[in-house]
PDB file of C-alpha atoms in Angstrom:
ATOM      1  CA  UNK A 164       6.817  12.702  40.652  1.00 52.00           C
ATOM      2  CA  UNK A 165       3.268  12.263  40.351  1.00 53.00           C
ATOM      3  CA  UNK A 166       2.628  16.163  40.028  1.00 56.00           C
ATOM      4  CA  UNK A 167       5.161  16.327  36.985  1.00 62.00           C
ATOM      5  CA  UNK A 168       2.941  13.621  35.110  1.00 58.00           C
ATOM      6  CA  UNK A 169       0.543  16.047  33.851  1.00 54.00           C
ATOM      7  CA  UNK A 170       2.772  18.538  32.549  1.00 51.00           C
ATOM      8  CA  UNK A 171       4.680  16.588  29.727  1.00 54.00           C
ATOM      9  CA  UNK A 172       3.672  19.562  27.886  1.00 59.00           C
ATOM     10  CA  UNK A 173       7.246  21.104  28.466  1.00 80.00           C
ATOM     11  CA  UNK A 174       9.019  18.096  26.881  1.00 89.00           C
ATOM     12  CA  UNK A 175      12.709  18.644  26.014  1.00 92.00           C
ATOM     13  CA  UNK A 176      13.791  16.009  23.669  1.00 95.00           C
ATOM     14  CA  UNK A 177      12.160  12.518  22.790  1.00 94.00           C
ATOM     15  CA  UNK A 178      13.941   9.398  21.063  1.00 95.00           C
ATOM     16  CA  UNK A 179      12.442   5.988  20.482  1.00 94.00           C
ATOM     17  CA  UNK A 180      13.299   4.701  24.116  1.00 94.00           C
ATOM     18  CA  UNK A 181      12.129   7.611  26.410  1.00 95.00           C
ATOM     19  CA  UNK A 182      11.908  11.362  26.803  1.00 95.00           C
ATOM     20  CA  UNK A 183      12.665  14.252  29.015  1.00 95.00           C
ATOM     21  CA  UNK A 184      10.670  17.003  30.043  1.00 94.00           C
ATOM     22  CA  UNK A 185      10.748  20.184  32.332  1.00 90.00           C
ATOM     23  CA  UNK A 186       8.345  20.194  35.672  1.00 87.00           C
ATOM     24  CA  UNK A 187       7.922  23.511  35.934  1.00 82.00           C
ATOM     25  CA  UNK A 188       6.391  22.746  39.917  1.00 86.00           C
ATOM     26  CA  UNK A 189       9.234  21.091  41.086  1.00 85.00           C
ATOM     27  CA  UNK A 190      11.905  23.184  38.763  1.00 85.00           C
ATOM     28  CA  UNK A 191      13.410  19.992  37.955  1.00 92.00           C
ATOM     29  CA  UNK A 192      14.001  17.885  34.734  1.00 93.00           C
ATOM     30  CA  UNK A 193      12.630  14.288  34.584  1.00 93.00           C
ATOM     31  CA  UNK A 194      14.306  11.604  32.409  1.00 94.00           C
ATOM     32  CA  UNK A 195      12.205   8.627  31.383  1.00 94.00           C
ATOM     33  CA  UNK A 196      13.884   6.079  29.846  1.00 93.00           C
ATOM     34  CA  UNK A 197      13.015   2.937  28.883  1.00 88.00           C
ATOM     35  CA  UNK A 198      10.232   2.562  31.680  1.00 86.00           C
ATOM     36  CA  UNK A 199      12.324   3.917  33.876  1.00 88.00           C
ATOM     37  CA  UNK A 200      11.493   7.651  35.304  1.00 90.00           C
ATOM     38  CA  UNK A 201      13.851   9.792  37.457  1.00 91.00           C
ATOM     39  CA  UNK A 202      13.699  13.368  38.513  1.00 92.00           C
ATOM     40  CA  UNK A 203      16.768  15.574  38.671  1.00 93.00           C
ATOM     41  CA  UNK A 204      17.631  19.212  39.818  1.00 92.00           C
ATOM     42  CA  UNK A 205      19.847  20.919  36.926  1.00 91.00           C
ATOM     43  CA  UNK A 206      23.041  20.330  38.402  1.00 92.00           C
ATOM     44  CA  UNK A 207      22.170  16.518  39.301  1.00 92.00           C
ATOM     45  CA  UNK A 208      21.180  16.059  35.580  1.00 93.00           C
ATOM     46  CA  UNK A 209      24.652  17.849  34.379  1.00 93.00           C
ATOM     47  CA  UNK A 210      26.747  15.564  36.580  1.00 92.00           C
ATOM     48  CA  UNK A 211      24.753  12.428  35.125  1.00 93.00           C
ATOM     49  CA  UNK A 212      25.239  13.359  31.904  1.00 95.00           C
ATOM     50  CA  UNK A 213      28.442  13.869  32.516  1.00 95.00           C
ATOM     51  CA  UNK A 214      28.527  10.306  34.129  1.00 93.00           C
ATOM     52  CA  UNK A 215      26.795   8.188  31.219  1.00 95.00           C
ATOM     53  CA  UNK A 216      29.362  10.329  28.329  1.00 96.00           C
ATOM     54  CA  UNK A 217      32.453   9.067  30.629  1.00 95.00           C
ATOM     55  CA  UNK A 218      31.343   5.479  30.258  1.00 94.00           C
ATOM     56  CA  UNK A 219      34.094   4.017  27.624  1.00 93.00           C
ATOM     57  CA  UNK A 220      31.637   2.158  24.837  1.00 92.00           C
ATOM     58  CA  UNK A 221      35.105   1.214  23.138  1.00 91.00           C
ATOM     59  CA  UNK A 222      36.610  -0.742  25.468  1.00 90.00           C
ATOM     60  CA  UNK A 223      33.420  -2.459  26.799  1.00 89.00           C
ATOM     61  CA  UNK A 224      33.392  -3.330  22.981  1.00 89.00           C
ATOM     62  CA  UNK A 225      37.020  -4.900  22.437  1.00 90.00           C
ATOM     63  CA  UNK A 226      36.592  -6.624  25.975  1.00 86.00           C
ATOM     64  CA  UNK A 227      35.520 -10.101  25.053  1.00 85.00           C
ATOM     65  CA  UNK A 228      34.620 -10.914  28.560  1.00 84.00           C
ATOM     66  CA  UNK A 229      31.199 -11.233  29.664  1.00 80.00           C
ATOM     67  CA  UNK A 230      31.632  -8.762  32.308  1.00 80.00           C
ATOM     68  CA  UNK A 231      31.910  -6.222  29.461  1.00 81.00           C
ATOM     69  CA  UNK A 232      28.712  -6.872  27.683  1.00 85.00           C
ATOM     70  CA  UNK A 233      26.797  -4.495  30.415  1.00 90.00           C
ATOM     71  CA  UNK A 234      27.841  -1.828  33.170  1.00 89.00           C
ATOM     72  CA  UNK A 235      25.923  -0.367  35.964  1.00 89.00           C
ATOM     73  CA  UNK A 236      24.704   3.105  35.629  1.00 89.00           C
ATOM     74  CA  UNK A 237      23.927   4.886  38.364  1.00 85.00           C
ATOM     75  CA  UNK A 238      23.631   8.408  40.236  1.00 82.00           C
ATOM     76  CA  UNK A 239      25.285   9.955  43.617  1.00 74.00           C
ATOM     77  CA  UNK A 240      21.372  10.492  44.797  1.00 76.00           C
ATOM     78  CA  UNK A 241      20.241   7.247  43.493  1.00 73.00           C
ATOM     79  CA  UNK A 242      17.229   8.562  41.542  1.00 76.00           C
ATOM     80  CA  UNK A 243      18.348   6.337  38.378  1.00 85.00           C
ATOM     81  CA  UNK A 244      20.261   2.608  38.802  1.00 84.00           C
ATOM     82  CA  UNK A 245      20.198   0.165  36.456  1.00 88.00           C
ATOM     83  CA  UNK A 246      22.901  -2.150  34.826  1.00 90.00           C
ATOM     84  CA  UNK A 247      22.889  -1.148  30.844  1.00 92.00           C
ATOM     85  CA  UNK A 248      24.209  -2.732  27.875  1.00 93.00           C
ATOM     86  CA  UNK A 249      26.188  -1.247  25.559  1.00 93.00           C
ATOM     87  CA  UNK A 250      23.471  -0.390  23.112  1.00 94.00           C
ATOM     88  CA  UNK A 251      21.107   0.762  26.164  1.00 95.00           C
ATOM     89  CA  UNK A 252      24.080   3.413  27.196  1.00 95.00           C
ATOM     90  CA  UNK A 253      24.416   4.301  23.570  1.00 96.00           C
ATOM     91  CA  UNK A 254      20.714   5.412  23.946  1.00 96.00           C
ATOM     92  CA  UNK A 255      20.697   7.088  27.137  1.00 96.00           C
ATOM     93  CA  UNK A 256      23.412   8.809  25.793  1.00 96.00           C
ATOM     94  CA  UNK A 257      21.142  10.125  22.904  1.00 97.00           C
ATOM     95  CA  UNK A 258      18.890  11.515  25.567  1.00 97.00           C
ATOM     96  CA  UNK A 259      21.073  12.756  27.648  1.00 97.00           C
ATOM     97  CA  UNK A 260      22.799  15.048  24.827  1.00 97.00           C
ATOM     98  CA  UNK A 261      19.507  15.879  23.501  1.00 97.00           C
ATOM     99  CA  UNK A 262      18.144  17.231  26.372  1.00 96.00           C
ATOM    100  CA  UNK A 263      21.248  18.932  27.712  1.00 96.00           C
ATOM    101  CA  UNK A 264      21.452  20.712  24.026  1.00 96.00           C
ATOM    102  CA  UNK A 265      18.110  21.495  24.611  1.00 94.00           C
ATOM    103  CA  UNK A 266      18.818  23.371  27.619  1.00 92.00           C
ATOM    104  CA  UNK A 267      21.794  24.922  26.805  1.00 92.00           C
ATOM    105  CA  UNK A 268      19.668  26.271  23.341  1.00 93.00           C
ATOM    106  CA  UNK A 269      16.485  27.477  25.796  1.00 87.00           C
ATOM    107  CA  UNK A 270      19.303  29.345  27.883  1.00 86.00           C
ATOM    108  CA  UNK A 271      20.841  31.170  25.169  1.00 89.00           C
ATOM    109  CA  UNK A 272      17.919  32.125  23.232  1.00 87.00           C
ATOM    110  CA  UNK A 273      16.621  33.781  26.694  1.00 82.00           C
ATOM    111  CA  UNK A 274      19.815  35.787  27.267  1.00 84.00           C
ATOM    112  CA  UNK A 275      19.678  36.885  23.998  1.00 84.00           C
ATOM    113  CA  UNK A 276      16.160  37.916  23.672  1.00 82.00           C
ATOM    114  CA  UNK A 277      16.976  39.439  27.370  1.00 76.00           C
ATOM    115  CA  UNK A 278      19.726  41.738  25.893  1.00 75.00           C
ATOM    116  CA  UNK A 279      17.490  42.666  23.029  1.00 70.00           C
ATOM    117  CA  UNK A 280      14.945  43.907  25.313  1.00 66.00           C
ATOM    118  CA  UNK A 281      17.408  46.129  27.854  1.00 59.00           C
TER     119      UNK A 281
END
């Protein structure tokens, strides 16, 4: 991931706790979250976005148990495992969404400014 490091030139989206950008060598996206970085092909990052929106906030809110107060995040490649509280998903969620919006935004602008010039 080393090679990415220089290019944070492409970032995607940025919040308080971390930021994602595009590595244009390794045509992959790279989440950094709290201290934490991880590199993902498109469809990997899709499917853990997907992941951290299933996660159900409200019921690890009415769940009184201590078991509740965190839950362990993690991806079928393990590039990204950590156990999160709620307010730590919350915020990954943030990042997640923002950089996926970000994407899907890029992508459309390019097939439109593709059909304009055809």
């Amino acid at each position: 991931m080393s090679e990415c490091n220089q290019l944070k030139s492409n970032v995607l989206f940025e919040t308080v706790n971390g930021y994602s950008y595009q590595c244009d060598l390794t045509n992959s996206i790279v989440i950094n979250f709290v201290g934490t970085s991880s590199k993902y092909k498109v469809q990997d990052f899709l499917i853990f976005q997907r992941k951290v929106n299933s996660v159900m906030i409200l019921d690890m809110l009415y769940d009184l148990s201590d078991q509740s107060d965190a839950q362990l995040i993690e991806t079928t490649k393990r590039n990204f495992s950590r156990n999160l509280t709620i307010c730590e998903i919350v915020q990954l969620r943030e990042l997640l969404n923002g950089t996926k919006f970000t994407l899907s935004l890029h992508s459309l602008l390019n097939s439109i400014i593709s059909t304009e010039l055809v």
